Amino acid sequence: MAITKVIEVIASSEKSFDDATKNALEEASKSVNNITSIYVKEMNANVTNNQIVSYAVNAKVSFEVGK
């Protein structure tokens, strides 16, 4: 029986929330194997001079251990 663990990852992008989520998954996959899902918990955009300058996500990454 596999056990699922969850880690929380914060990532950003200058392009979009989608890209920030992809960055979170990419960074998590550098140190974690068997990733099964990603859940975006929070989204945040940083604004300067009334323009969005960066997008950030706080995501939960699930992965199986003991496989």
GROMACS .gro file of C-alpha atoms in nm:
model
   67
    1MET     CA    1   0.000   0.000   0.000
    2ALA     CA    2   0.136   0.341  -0.097
    3ILE     CA    3   0.132   0.639   0.137
    4THR     CA    4   0.062   0.986   0.001
    5LYS     CA    5   0.250   1.284   0.143
    6VAL     CA    6   0.181   1.652   0.080
    7ILE     CA    7   0.426   1.941   0.069
    8GLU     CA    8   0.351   2.310   0.029
    9VAL     CA    9   0.535   2.504  -0.242
   10ILE     CA   10   0.540   2.876  -0.322
   11ALA     CA   11   0.631   2.977  -0.678
   12SER     CA   12   0.604   3.282  -0.902
   13SER     CA   13   0.610   3.393  -1.263
   14GLU     CA   14   0.610   3.718  -1.455
   15LYS     CA   15   0.375   3.563  -1.718
   16SER     CA   16   0.067   3.407  -1.552
   17PHE     CA   17  -0.081   3.203  -1.270
   18ASP     CA   18  -0.060   2.900  -1.500
   19ASP     CA   19   0.311   2.952  -1.545
   20ALA     CA   20   0.360   3.000  -1.170
   21THR     CA   21   0.184   2.666  -1.110
   22LYS     CA   22   0.408   2.496  -1.367
   23ASN     CA   23   0.711   2.646  -1.192
   24ALA     CA   24   0.591   2.508  -0.858
   25LEU     CA   25   0.557   2.160  -1.007
   26GLU     CA   26   0.894   2.183  -1.182
   27GLU     CA   27   1.074   2.288  -0.863
   28ALA     CA   28   0.902   2.021  -0.652
   29SER     CA   29   0.992   1.750  -0.903
   30LYS     CA   30   1.363   1.829  -0.855
   31SER     CA   31   1.352   1.677  -0.505
   32VAL     CA   32   1.034   1.463  -0.501
   33ASN     CA   33   0.936   1.160  -0.712
   34ASN     CA   34   0.596   1.003  -0.784
   35ILE     CA   35   0.399   1.331  -0.785
   36THR     CA   36   0.029   1.257  -0.827
   37SER     CA   37  -0.139   1.599  -0.803
   38ILE     CA   38  -0.103   1.972  -0.742
   39TYR     CA   39  -0.365   2.183  -0.566
   40VAL     CA   40  -0.343   2.562  -0.589
   41LYS     CA   41  -0.431   2.689  -0.242
   42GLU     CA   42  -0.376   3.063  -0.297
   43MET     CA   43  -0.305   3.301  -0.584
   44ASN     CA   44  -0.150   3.645  -0.550
   45ALA     CA   45  -0.054   3.914  -0.802
   46ASN     CA   46   0.198   4.189  -0.729
   47VAL     CA   47   0.109   4.529  -0.873
   48THR     CA   48   0.328   4.829  -0.958
   49ASN     CA   49   0.193   5.146  -1.121
   50ASN     CA   50  -0.148   4.983  -1.168
   51GLN     CA   51   0.006   4.695  -1.366
   52ILE     CA   52   0.053   4.332  -1.263
   53VAL     CA   53   0.427   4.269  -1.245
   54SER     CA   54   0.427   3.911  -1.114
   55TYR     CA   55   0.196   3.622  -1.031
   56ALA     CA   56   0.244   3.386  -0.738
   57VAL     CA   57   0.083   3.064  -0.618
   58ASN     CA   58   0.088   2.873  -0.294
   59ALA     CA   59   0.034   2.511  -0.396
   60LYS     CA   60   0.010   2.172  -0.229
   61VAL     CA   61   0.193   1.893  -0.411
   62SER     CA   62   0.092   1.533  -0.339
   63PHE     CA   63   0.325   1.240  -0.398
   64GLU     CA   64   0.337   0.870  -0.317
   65VAL     CA   65   0.606   0.718  -0.097
   66GLY     CA   66   0.683   0.355  -0.030
   67LYS     CA   67   0.612   0.241  -0.384
   0.00000   0.00000   0.00000
